[in-house]
Coordinates of C-alpha atoms in Angstrom, one line a residue:
Chain A
X96 CA 76.0 112.5 105.9
X97 CA 73.6 114.6 103.7
X98 CA 71.6 114.5 100.8
X99 CA 71.9 117.4 98.5
X100 CA 70.3 119.1 96.2
X101 CA 71.6 120.9 93.4
X102 CA 68.8 123.8 92.5
X103 CA 69.0 125.7 89.3
X104 CA 72.9 125.7 88.9
X105 CA 74.1 127.9 86.1
X106 CA 78.1 128.1 85.5
X107 CA 79.9 127.7 82.5
X108 CA 78.1 124.8 80.1
X109 CA 75.8 123.6 83.3
X110 CA 72.4 125.4 82.6
X111 CA 69.8 125.3 85.4
X112 CA 70.7 122.2 86.4
X113 CA 68.4 120.1 88.8
X114 CA 69.3 117.3 91.4
X115 CA 68.6 115.9 93.9
X116 CA 71.4 113.0 95.3
X117 CA 70.6 110.9 98.3
X118 CA 71.9 110.0 101.7
X119 CA 74.6 107.4 101.6
X120 CA 74.1 106.6 97.8
X121 CA 77.0 106.3 95.2
X122 CA 75.4 108.8 92.3
X123 CA 76.7 108.2 89.2
X124 CA 78.4 111.5 87.1
X125 CA 77.7 109.8 83.6
X126 CA 78.1 111.9 80.2
X127 CA 80.6 112.8 77.4
X128 CA 83.6 115.1 77.9
X129 CA 82.7 118.9 78.0
X130 CA 79.7 117.8 79.0
X131 CA 79.6 119.7 83.0
X132 CA 80.6 117.1 85.1
X133 CA 83.5 118.4 86.7
X134 CA 82.3 121.6 86.6
X135 CA 78.9 120.6 88.9
X136 CA 82.0 118.4 91.0
X137 CA 84.0 122.1 91.3
X138 CA 80.0 123.4 92.6
X139 CA 79.8 121.2 94.8
X140 CA 82.6 121.5 96.8
X141 CA 82.6 125.4 96.3
X142 CA 85.6 125.4 94.4
X143 CA 84.3 127.5 92.0
X144 CA 81.4 130.8 92.0
X145 CA 78.2 129.6 90.6
X146 CA 74.8 130.7 90.2
X147 CA 71.9 128.8 92.2
X148 CA 72.1 126.4 95.1
X149 CA 73.6 123.9 96.6
X150 CA 72.5 122.6 99.9
X151 CA 73.3 120.1 101.7
X152 CA 70.3 118.4 104.7
X153 CA 68.4 121.4 102.9
X154 CA 70.6 123.9 104.6
X155 CA 72.6 126.0 101.9
X156 CA 76.2 126.0 101.7
X157 CA 77.2 128.5 99.2
X158 CA 78.9 130.6 101.2
X159 CA 80.7 128.2 103.1
X160 CA 84.1 127.8 101.5
X161 CA 85.1 124.8 100.2
X162 CA 87.3 123.4 103.8
X163 CA 84.3 124.2 105.8
X164 CA 81.6 122.0 103.7
X165 CA 82.5 118.5 104.7
X166 CA 83.9 117.3 101.2
X167 CA 86.4 115.0 100.1
X168 CA 87.5 115.7 96.3
X169 CA 89.5 112.5 94.7
X170 CA 90.8 114.6 91.8
X171 CA 91.1 112.9 87.9
X172 CA 94.6 112.9 88.1
X173 CA 94.8 113.0 91.7
X174 CA 97.2 115.3 92.6
X175 CA 99.6 113.6 95.0
X176 CA 101.8 116.2 96.4
X177 CA 104.5 115.3 94.9
X178 CA 107.1 116.5 97.9
X179 CA 105.6 114.9 101.0
X180 CA 105.7 110.9 101.2
X181 CA 102.4 109.1 102.0
X182 CA 101.8 109.0 105.4
X183 CA 102.5 113.3 105.2
X184 CA 100.6 113.5 102.0
X185 CA 97.4 111.7 104.1
X186 CA 97.8 113.5 107.3
X187 CA 98.3 116.6 105.3
X188 CA 94.1 118.1 106.1
X189 CA 94.8 117.3 110.0
X190 CA 98.5 119.4 109.8
X191 CA 96.5 122.6 107.7
X192 CA 93.1 121.7 110.2
X193 CA 96.1 121.9 113.6
X194 CA 94.6 118.7 114.8
X195 CA 97.1 117.1 118.1
X196 CA 100.0 115.1 116.6
X197 CA 98.5 111.7 118.6
X198 CA 95.2 112.4 116.9
X199 CA 97.1 113.0 114.2
X200 CA 99.1 109.5 114.3
X201 CA 95.5 107.4 114.6
X202 CA 94.1 108.3 112.2
X203 CA 96.8 108.6 109.2
X204 CA 97.5 105.0 111.0
X205 CA 93.3 103.3 110.9
X206 CA 93.5 105.0 106.8
X207 CA 97.1 103.1 106.4
X208 CA 94.6 100.3 107.2
X209 CA 92.0 100.5 105.7
X210 CA 93.2 101.5 102.3
X211 CA 95.8 98.4 102.9
X212 CA 98.8 101.1 102.1
X213 CA 100.4 100.5 105.5
X214 CA 103.9 99.4 103.7
X215 CA 104.0 102.1 101.3
X216 CA 103.8 105.4 104.6
X217 CA 107.4 106.1 103.5
X218 CA 107.6 106.4 100.3
X219 CA 107.5 109.1 97.9
X220 CA 104.2 109.3 95.6
X221 CA 107.2 108.7 92.1
X222 CA 108.3 105.5 93.9
X223 CA 104.4 104.3 93.6
X224 CA 102.4 102.3 91.2
X225 CA 99.0 104.1 89.5
X226 CA 97.0 101.8 91.9
X227 CA 98.8 102.2 94.6
X228 CA 98.8 106.3 93.8
X229 CA 95.3 106.0 93.6
X230 CA 94.7 104.4 97.3
X231 CA 97.0 107.5 98.4
X232 CA 95.1 109.8 97.4
X233 CA 91.4 108.0 98.5
X234 CA 92.4 108.4 101.7
X235 CA 94.1 111.8 102.1
X236 CA 90.8 112.6 101.4
X237 CA 89.1 110.6 103.4
X238 CA 91.6 111.8 106.1
X239 CA 89.0 114.5 107.5
X240 CA 85.7 111.9 107.9
X241 CA 83.9 114.5 104.6
X242 CA 80.5 114.2 104.6
X243 CA 80.4 114.0 101.0
X244 CA 83.0 112.6 98.5
X245 CA 83.8 113.6 95.2
X246 CA 85.4 111.2 92.3
X247 CA 86.4 112.8 89.4
X248 CA 87.3 109.8 86.7
X249 CA 89.5 108.9 89.6
X250 CA 90.0 105.6 87.3
X251 CA 90.6 106.1 84.1
X252 CA 94.7 106.1 84.3
X253 CA 94.7 103.3 85.1
X254 CA 94.6 99.9 83.3
X255 CA 91.4 97.5 82.7
X256 CA 92.7 95.1 85.4
X257 CA 93.5 97.2 88.0
X258 CA 90.4 100.1 86.8
X259 CA 88.2 96.2 88.0
X260 CA 90.3 95.3 91.1
X261 CA 89.3 99.0 92.6
X262 CA 86.3 98.9 91.4
X263 CA 84.5 96.7 93.6
X264 CA 87.0 97.8 96.8
X265 CA 85.7 101.5 95.8
X266 CA 81.8 100.3 95.8
X267 CA 82.9 98.0 98.7
X268 CA 84.3 101.2 100.7
X269 CA 82.2 103.4 99.9
X270 CA 79.1 101.0 101.3
X271 CA 81.5 100.2 104.6
X272 CA 81.5 104.1 105.3
X273 CA 77.4 105.9 104.5
X274 CA 79.0 108.0 102.7
X275 CA 77.2 110.6 100.2
X276 CA 78.8 109.9 97.2
X277 CA 79.1 111.4 93.4
X278 CA 81.1 109.8 91.1
X279 CA 81.7 110.8 87.4
X280 CA 82.5 108.7 84.4
X281 CA 82.0 108.8 81.2
X282 CA 82.2 105.5 81.2
X283 CA 79.2 102.8 80.7
X284 CA 80.4 100.1 82.4
X285 CA 81.4 101.6 84.7
X286 CA 78.7 103.1 85.8
X287 CA 76.9 99.9 85.7
X288 CA 78.7 98.5 88.3
X289 CA 78.8 101.7 91.1
X290 CA 75.9 103.2 90.7
X291 CA 73.2 103.2 92.9
X292 CA 71.9 105.6 90.6
X293 CA 72.4 107.4 86.9
X294 CA 72.4 110.9 86.1
X295 CA 73.0 111.5 83.0
X296 CA 74.1 114.9 81.8
X297 CA 75.3 117.0 78.1
X298 CA 76.0 119.7 77.5
X299 CA 75.1 121.2 80.6
X300 CA 71.8 119.6 81.2
X301 CA 70.8 116.6 83.2
X302 CA 69.0 114.6 80.3
X303 CA 68.7 111.5 83.4
X304 CA 68.2 110.2 86.7
X305 CA 66.8 106.9 87.6
X306 CA 68.9 103.4 88.8
X307 CA 71.1 102.0 86.2
X308 CA 68.5 99.2 84.2
X309 CA 65.8 102.4 84.5
X310 CA 68.2 104.7 82.3
X311 CA 69.1 101.1 79.7
X312 CA 65.8 99.9 79.8
X313 CA 64.1 102.8 79.8
X314 CA 65.7 105.9 78.1
X315 CA 64.4 109.1 78.2
X316 CA 65.2 110.7 74.7
X317 CA 67.3 110.4 72.1
X318 CA 70.4 111.9 73.9
X319 CA 70.6 108.7 76.9
X320 CA 69.7 106.4 73.6
X321 CA 71.8 106.9 71.5
X322 CA 74.9 108.4 74.7
X323 CA 74.1 104.6 76.0
X324 CA 74.9 102.8 72.8
X325 CA 71.0 102.9 71.0
X326 CA 69.7 99.9 72.5
X327 CA 67.5 98.1 70.9
X328 CA 65.1 97.2 73.7
X329 CA 63.2 94.0 73.9
X330 CA 59.7 93.1 75.8
X331 CA 58.8 89.9 76.3
X332 CA 56.0 88.2 76.6
X333 CA 56.1 84.8 77.5
X334 CA 59.7 83.3 78.6
X335 CA 60.7 79.4 80.0
X336 CA 63.3 77.6 81.0
X337 CA 65.5 75.9 79.2
X338 CA 67.6 74.8 81.8
X339 CA 71.6 74.6 81.3
X340 CA 71.3 77.9 82.8
X341 CA 69.6 79.0 79.5
X342 CA 66.0 80.2 79.2
X343 CA 63.9 81.0 75.9
X344 CA 62.1 84.8 75.6
X345 CA 59.8 85.4 73.2
X346 CA 59.7 88.8 72.2
X347 CA 56.9 90.0 69.6
X348 CA 57.7 87.0 67.9
X349 CA 61.1 87.2 68.1
X350 CA 62.4 83.9 70.6
X351 CA 65.7 84.6 72.2
X352 CA 67.9 82.4 73.9
X353 CA 69.0 84.4 77.0
X354 CA 71.0 83.2 80.4
X355 CA 68.8 82.0 83.0
X356 CA 69.1 83.2 86.5
X357 CA 65.5 82.3 87.8
X358 CA 63.8 85.8 87.3
X359 CA 62.0 86.9 85.4
X360 CA 62.6 88.1 82.8
X361 CA 60.3 91.6 81.4
X362 CA 62.6 93.6 78.8
X363 CA 65.9 92.8 77.0
X364 CA 68.5 95.0 74.9
X365 CA 70.6 94.2 72.5
X366 CA 73.0 97.1 72.0
X367 CA 73.6 97.8 67.9
X368 CA 77.4 96.7 68.3
X369 CA 76.5 93.6 70.0
X370 CA 74.7 92.0 66.5
X371 CA 76.7 90.4 64.5
X372 CA 75.5 90.7 60.2
X373 CA 76.5 87.8 58.3
X374 CA 75.4 88.0 54.0
X375 CA 75.4 84.8 54.0
X376 CA 73.7 82.1 56.8
X377 CA 75.6 81.8 59.5
X378 CA 77.0 77.9 60.1
X379 CA 75.9 76.1 63.9
X380 CA 72.1 75.8 65.9
X381 CA 69.2 77.6 64.4
X382 CA 69.9 80.3 67.9
X383 CA 69.7 83.3 68.4
X384 CA 70.0 84.3 64.0
X385 CA 67.3 86.0 62.6
X386 CA 66.9 86.8 58.8
X387 CA 66.1 90.0 58.3
X388 CA 66.2 93.3 55.2
X389 CA 67.5 96.5 55.9
X390 CA 66.0 99.7 55.8
X391 CA 68.0 101.4 55.8
X392 CA 72.6 102.7 56.7
X393 CA 74.0 106.0 57.5
X394 CA 77.7 106.5 59.4
X395 CA 78.4 107.3 62.4
X396 CA 81.7 108.6 63.7
X397 CA 83.8 105.0 63.6
X398 CA 80.9 102.8 61.9
X399 CA 78.1 101.7 60.0
X400 CA 74.1 101.9 61.9
X401 CA 72.2 99.8 59.4
X402 CA 68.3 99.6 60.2
X403 CA 67.3 95.7 59.8
X404 CA 63.4 94.9 59.6
X405 CA 62.9 91.2 61.3
X406 CA 59.5 90.0 62.0
X407 CA 57.9 93.6 63.3
X408 CA 60.9 94.6 64.5
X409 CA 63.5 96.9 63.8
X410 CA 66.8 96.3 64.9
X411 CA 69.4 98.9 65.0
X412 CA 73.2 97.3 64.2
X413 CA 76.1 98.8 64.3
X414 CA 79.5 96.9 61.7
X415 CA 82.5 99.0 61.9
X416 CA 83.4 101.5 59.1
X417 CA 86.5 99.1 58.0
X418 CA 84.3 95.5 58.2
X419 CA 80.9 97.6 56.2
X420 CA 84.3 98.3 53.1
X421 CA 84.9 94.3 53.1
X422 CA 81.2 93.5 53.0
X423 CA 78.8 94.6 49.9
X424 CA 75.8 95.9 52.1
X425 CA 72.8 98.3 50.5
X426 CA 69.4 98.8 51.9
X427 CA 66.3 96.1 50.9
X428 CA 69.9 93.3 50.8
X429 CA 68.6 89.6 53.7
X430 CA 71.2 89.3 56.0
X431 CA 71.9 87.7 59.4
X432 CA 71.5 88.7 62.5
X433 CA 73.1 86.9 65.0
X434 CA 73.8 88.1 69.0
X435 CA 76.0 88.0 71.3
X436 CA 74.0 85.6 74.1
X437 CA 76.0 86.8 77.4
X438 CA 75.6 89.9 75.3
X439 CA 72.0 90.5 75.8
X440 CA 71.2 93.0 79.2
X441 CA 67.9 91.8 80.4
X442 CA 65.6 93.7 83.2
X443 CA 64.5 91.3 85.2
X444 CA 62.2 93.5 88.4
X445 CA 59.6 96.3 87.0
X446 CA 58.0 96.8 84.4
X447 CA 57.3 100.6 83.9
X448 CA 56.0 100.1 80.2
Chain B
X268 CA 134.2 94.4 98.6
X269 CA 136.8 95.4 95.7
X270 CA 134.4 96.3 93.2
X271 CA 132.9 99.6 95.8
X272 CA 136.2 100.0 96.4
X273 CA 137.1 100.6 93.2
X274 CA 133.8 102.7 93.2
X275 CA 135.3 104.4 95.6
X276 CA 138.4 105.6 94.0
X277 CA 136.4 106.3 90.8
X278 CA 136.2 109.9 91.6
X279 CA 139.8 109.9 92.4
X280 CA 140.7 109.6 88.3
X281 CA 139.2 112.9 87.8
X282 CA 142.3 114.7 88.2
X283 CA 144.5 112.8 86.4
X284 CA 143.7 115.9 83.8
X285 CA 144.2 118.3 86.2
X286 CA 147.6 117.1 87.0
X287 CA 148.3 116.5 83.7
X288 CA 147.3 120.3 82.4
X289 CA 149.2 120.8 85.8
X290 CA 152.3 119.1 84.8
X291 CA 152.7 120.4 80.9
X292 CA 152.5 123.8 82.3
X293 CA 155.4 123.4 84.6
X294 CA 157.7 121.9 81.6
X295 CA 156.8 125.1 79.4
X296 CA 157.6 127.9 81.9
X297 CA 160.7 125.8 83.5
X298 CA 162.1 125.6 80.2
X299 CA 160.9 129.1 78.4
X300 CA 159.1 127.4 76.0
X301 CA 157.2 131.0 75.8
X302 CA 158.4 134.0 75.1
X303 CA 159.5 136.5 78.6
X304 CA 159.2 134.1 81.8
X305 CA 157.4 137.1 83.2
X306 CA 154.6 136.6 81.7
X307 CA 154.0 133.4 81.4
X308 CA 155.6 131.7 86.2
X309 CA 155.4 128.3 86.9
X310 CA 153.1 126.7 88.6
X311 CA 155.8 126.2 91.3
X312 CA 156.4 129.8 91.3
X313 CA 152.2 130.1 92.1
X314 CA 152.9 127.7 94.7
X315 CA 154.6 129.6 96.1
X316 CA 154.0 132.5 96.2
X317 CA 150.3 131.4 97.3
X318 CA 151.8 130.2 99.9
X319 CA 153.5 133.4 100.8
X320 CA 150.6 135.6 100.9
X321 CA 148.5 133.5 102.7
X322 CA 151.6 133.2 105.4
X323 CA 151.5 137.9 105.5
X324 CA 147.7 137.6 105.5
X325 CA 147.7 139.9 102.4
X326 CA 145.4 137.6 100.8
X327 CA 143.4 136.4 103.7
X328 CA 142.7 140.0 104.5
X329 CA 141.4 139.9 100.3
X330 CA 139.8 137.3 100.3
X331 CA 137.7 138.2 103.2
X332 CA 137.1 141.7 102.3
X333 CA 135.3 140.3 98.9
X334 CA 133.9 137.0 100.7
X335 CA 132.5 139.7 103.8
X336 CA 131.1 141.6 100.5
X337 CA 129.5 138.7 98.4
X338 CA 127.7 137.2 101.8
X339 CA 126.5 140.3 102.7
X340 CA 125.4 140.8 98.9
X341 CA 124.0 137.2 97.9
X342 CA 122.4 137.4 100.7
X343 CA 120.4 140.1 100.8
X344 CA 119.6 140.3 96.8
X345 CA 118.3 136.7 97.7
X346 CA 115.9 136.9 100.7
X347 CA 114.5 140.1 99.0
X348 CA 114.2 137.7 95.8
X349 CA 112.7 134.8 97.3
X350 CA 110.4 137.1 99.5
X351 CA 108.7 139.5 96.7
X352 CA 109.4 137.0 94.0
X353 CA 106.4 134.8 95.8
X354 CA 104.7 138.1 97.1
X355 CA 104.3 138.3 93.0
X356 CA 104.2 134.6 91.9
X357 CA 101.3 134.7 94.4
X358 CA 98.8 137.9 93.7
X359 CA 98.1 137.7 91.4
X360 CA 97.8 142.1 91.2
X361 CA 100.9 142.2 92.6
X362 CA 102.8 140.7 89.3
X363 CA 100.4 143.3 87.4
X364 CA 101.8 146.3 88.8
X365 CA 105.5 145.4 89.7
X366 CA 106.6 143.2 86.2
X367 CA 106.6 146.3 84.1
X368 CA 108.9 147.9 86.0
X369 CA 110.9 144.6 87.1
X370 CA 110.9 142.7 83.6
X371 CA 112.6 146.8 82.4
X372 CA 115.6 146.4 85.1
X373 CA 116.2 142.8 85.2
X374 CA 118.1 143.0 81.6
X375 CA 120.1 145.1 82.3
X376 CA 124.0 144.3 84.3
X377 CA 125.1 144.2 87.3
X378 CA 127.4 146.1 86.3
X379 CA 126.0 148.5 84.4
X380 CA 124.7 149.9 88.2
X381 CA 128.9 150.6 88.7
X382 CA 128.7 154.1 87.8
X383 CA 124.8 155.6 89.1
X384 CA 125.9 153.9 92.7
X385 CA 129.3 155.1 92.6
X386 CA 127.8 159.0 92.7
X387 CA 124.4 157.9 94.3
X388 CA 126.7 156.0 97.4
X389 CA 130.0 156.6 97.1
X390 CA 134.1 154.1 97.3
X391 CA 132.8 152.6 100.4
X392 CA 131.7 149.6 101.7
X393 CA 128.0 149.7 100.8
X394 CA 128.9 150.0 97.1
X395 CA 130.0 146.2 96.0
X396 CA 127.8 145.1 98.0
X397 CA 125.0 147.2 97.0
X398 CA 126.4 145.8 92.8
X399 CA 125.8 142.4 95.0
X400 CA 122.0 142.5 96.3
X401 CA 120.8 143.6 93.1
X402 CA 123.8 140.9 90.9
X403 CA 121.4 138.9 93.3
X404 CA 117.8 139.7 93.5
X405 CA 116.6 140.1 90.0
X406 CA 117.2 136.2 88.9
X407 CA 116.1 135.1 91.9
X408 CA 112.4 137.6 92.5
X409 CA 112.6 136.0 88.2
X410 CA 113.6 132.9 88.9
X411 CA 110.8 132.3 92.1
X412 CA 108.7 133.6 90.7
X413 CA 108.4 131.9 87.2
X414 CA 108.3 128.8 89.6
X415 CA 105.5 130.1 91.2
X416 CA 102.8 130.7 88.9
X417 CA 104.5 126.9 86.9
X418 CA 102.6 124.9 90.5
X419 CA 100.3 123.3 89.2
X420 CA 96.7 125.4 89.5
X421 CA 94.9 122.0 91.2
X422 CA 97.5 121.1 93.7
X423 CA 96.7 124.3 95.2
X424 CA 92.9 123.5 94.5
X425 CA 93.0 119.9 96.3
X426 CA 95.3 121.7 99.2
X427 CA 92.1 124.0 99.5
X428 CA 89.5 121.3 99.6
X429 CA 91.7 119.4 102.3
X430 CA 91.2 123.1 105.1
X431 CA 94.7 125.0 104.2
X432 CA 94.8 128.9 104.7
X433 CA 96.6 130.9 102.0
X434 CA 99.5 131.0 103.5
X435 CA 99.2 127.3 104.6
X436 CA 98.8 126.4 101.3
X437 CA 102.2 129.4 99.6
X438 CA 104.4 127.6 102.9
X439 CA 103.9 123.5 102.8
X440 CA 102.8 123.8 98.8
X441 CA 103.6 126.3 96.3
X442 CA 106.9 126.4 97.4
X443 CA 108.4 123.1 97.9
X444 CA 107.6 122.6 94.4
X445 CA 108.9 126.2 93.1
X446 CA 111.6 125.2 94.5
X447 CA 113.6 123.9 91.3
X448 CA 113.5 126.8 90.5
X449 CA 114.2 128.6 93.1
X450 CA 117.0 126.5 93.7
X451 CA 117.9 127.4 89.3
X452 CA 118.2 130.8 90.7
X453 CA 119.8 130.6 93.1
X454 CA 123.0 128.6 91.9
X455 CA 123.7 130.9 88.9
X456 CA 124.1 133.8 90.7
X457 CA 125.8 132.4 93.2
X458 CA 128.9 131.9 91.3
X459 CA 127.8 135.6 89.4
X460 CA 128.3 136.8 92.8
X461 CA 131.9 136.2 92.7
X462 CA 132.5 137.5 89.2
X463 CA 130.7 141.2 89.9
X464 CA 132.1 141.5 92.9
X465 CA 135.8 141.3 91.6
X466 CA 135.1 142.8 88.3
X467 CA 132.9 145.9 91.2
X468 CA 136.8 145.6 93.1
X469 CA 138.7 146.4 90.7
X470 CA 137.3 149.6 88.9
X471 CA 136.0 150.8 92.3
X472 CA 137.5 149.3 95.8
X473 CA 140.3 149.7 96.4
X474 CA 140.0 146.1 98.6
X475 CA 139.6 142.6 97.9
X476 CA 140.7 140.0 95.6
X477 CA 139.6 142.2 92.5
X478 CA 142.1 145.4 94.6
X479 CA 144.7 142.9 95.1
X480 CA 144.8 141.5 91.0
X481 CA 145.2 145.6 90.4
X482 CA 147.8 146.4 92.7
X483 CA 149.5 142.4 91.0
X484 CA 148.4 143.8 87.7
X485 CA 150.3 147.3 88.0
X486 CA 153.4 145.6 89.2
X487 CA 153.8 142.8 86.2
X488 CA 153.3 139.7 89.3
X489 CA 151.1 137.2 86.9
X490 CA 152.5 134.7 89.7
X491 CA 149.9 137.0 92.2
X492 CA 147.5 137.6 89.4
X493 CA 147.1 133.8 88.9
X494 CA 146.6 133.2 92.8
X495 CA 143.9 135.3 92.7
X496 CA 142.7 133.2 89.6
X497 CA 142.4 130.4 90.9
X498 CA 141.2 131.4 93.8
X499 CA 138.1 133.1 92.3
X500 CA 137.3 129.8 90.4
X501 CA 137.3 128.1 93.6
X502 CA 135.5 129.6 95.6
X503 CA 132.7 130.3 91.7
X504 CA 132.4 126.2 91.6
X505 CA 132.1 126.2 95.8
X506 CA 129.0 128.7 96.0
X507 CA 127.9 126.3 92.8
X508 CA 128.3 123.0 94.0
X509 CA 127.5 124.1 97.4
X510 CA 123.5 125.1 95.8
X511 CA 123.6 121.9 94.1
X512 CA 123.7 120.0 97.0
X513 CA 121.3 122.0 99.1
X514 CA 119.1 121.5 95.9
X515 CA 119.1 117.9 95.6
X516 CA 119.5 116.8 100.0
X517 CA 116.4 119.5 99.2
X518 CA 114.3 118.3 95.8
X519 CA 116.0 114.6 95.3
X520 CA 114.1 112.1 96.9
X521 CA 110.5 113.1 95.5
X522 CA 111.2 114.6 92.1

């Protein structure tokens, strides 16, 4: 399987994009709608003209037609051929390449087994559920044993449960086949779950590339930080196990209790949307509850962002508009903050800071 | 089992209104409830005349003349419409080049060409066949172009990433997906071809069902005219139903 390099790629919103995708890795292109993610996939697949160069294993493929690039492409809306049954959909690429009938049958059978859709072989797409369609489309994309797999928001049309299940399967399949894969999504949680590395793309520019924890704990600029939810990153000075599967970490005077999985904690990320604000002292033990003072209030779409000073830290919290309207929150007012134990993101491996 | 049998019988009930209509027709004509019995023969007389015209071969000969004209004109017009429509729908530059001409010619009714064709081709077999050709060509062409241009471009991109050539994409993806549109054209024009041939034969051709109707009109033979109209109705319906069946056969599984 090849590594892919994009050199100075320009097309539509994308301007001078440089990006490297390693051999056999799953890179997630993460960004909002209209950021240029699908354009980059189309460029790699050779479906559109572009400026710059695409290299597979250091060999330029710019002059190669889509069919010669060895790319499997799973489109966002799948686009299963409605007039062909599942078998014929999967076999389409082989027929187009004029493969011998017995080889064709063998390969289709192999994919039906691999994707666990043997029982759907004779059905037409209109009789398939969303998840089944997704499997068939993936089998069709894999039929020519592509060197590179491009997945354009393949799970966006599925319900949450099916999408979660298929994400796990897709990741396992990608590792099993060892196929270099680029996965486009605008969903942060999906990116985190799937990615070996994440490339954050906004307005046609690759803002940051790195392992998920690198992106979350070391956002390179405000654009990335905003996109991933503007987390409050706290450096941990000490940590101590409390038993019962939890540990206490000291972050510059703030003692925070987090789940304990036995590793040293270097940094923690608190997402503004996961910080509760209360005007009165919350009931319960004084764990992960802090008193602070509001230093600024600003509107942010359907929520309001509050900057709250707690000790030496300035933490960002987010309150949905409809809740904010029911509260009496003003600058300099004292409030209480509550952290959700299971929503604290933890960076354990290494520290660059 | 009983339910199945009942279901099988159900289509038979559709004939009931027709039977009632024919019975009323028979009674009204027999009882001379209309002014002038020559102008409104009973249904039984029409059936008798149908038998007589069939037995002596007059109906058969004229029907065959019309049928051959319709089949040749319709098939040639449809095939040409399909072929040119496919090229126009697939290639933008051909569409840009031909569309203005087609848009100009398409609204002209097929019979509007008759005087011109009578002068160009003379009175002969070529005339009705050409009229039917024109009648079938433009709608099939128009519907084929529309069908092909409406196929989502992403299906084409998918096929392209799977290594299909342009010809393969056209024949295995685009045309099958355009079939519903193409069939709309074929179905409508299959019936229209019969309407047009009858009109053309009435005006300019001495043989065929239309010509037989004109001869019957001059002899005040209402029964023969009604026989011809029934034949015409059955043929229009049969042609339309044939294409409906063909469309269902080819597309119901996946639509």
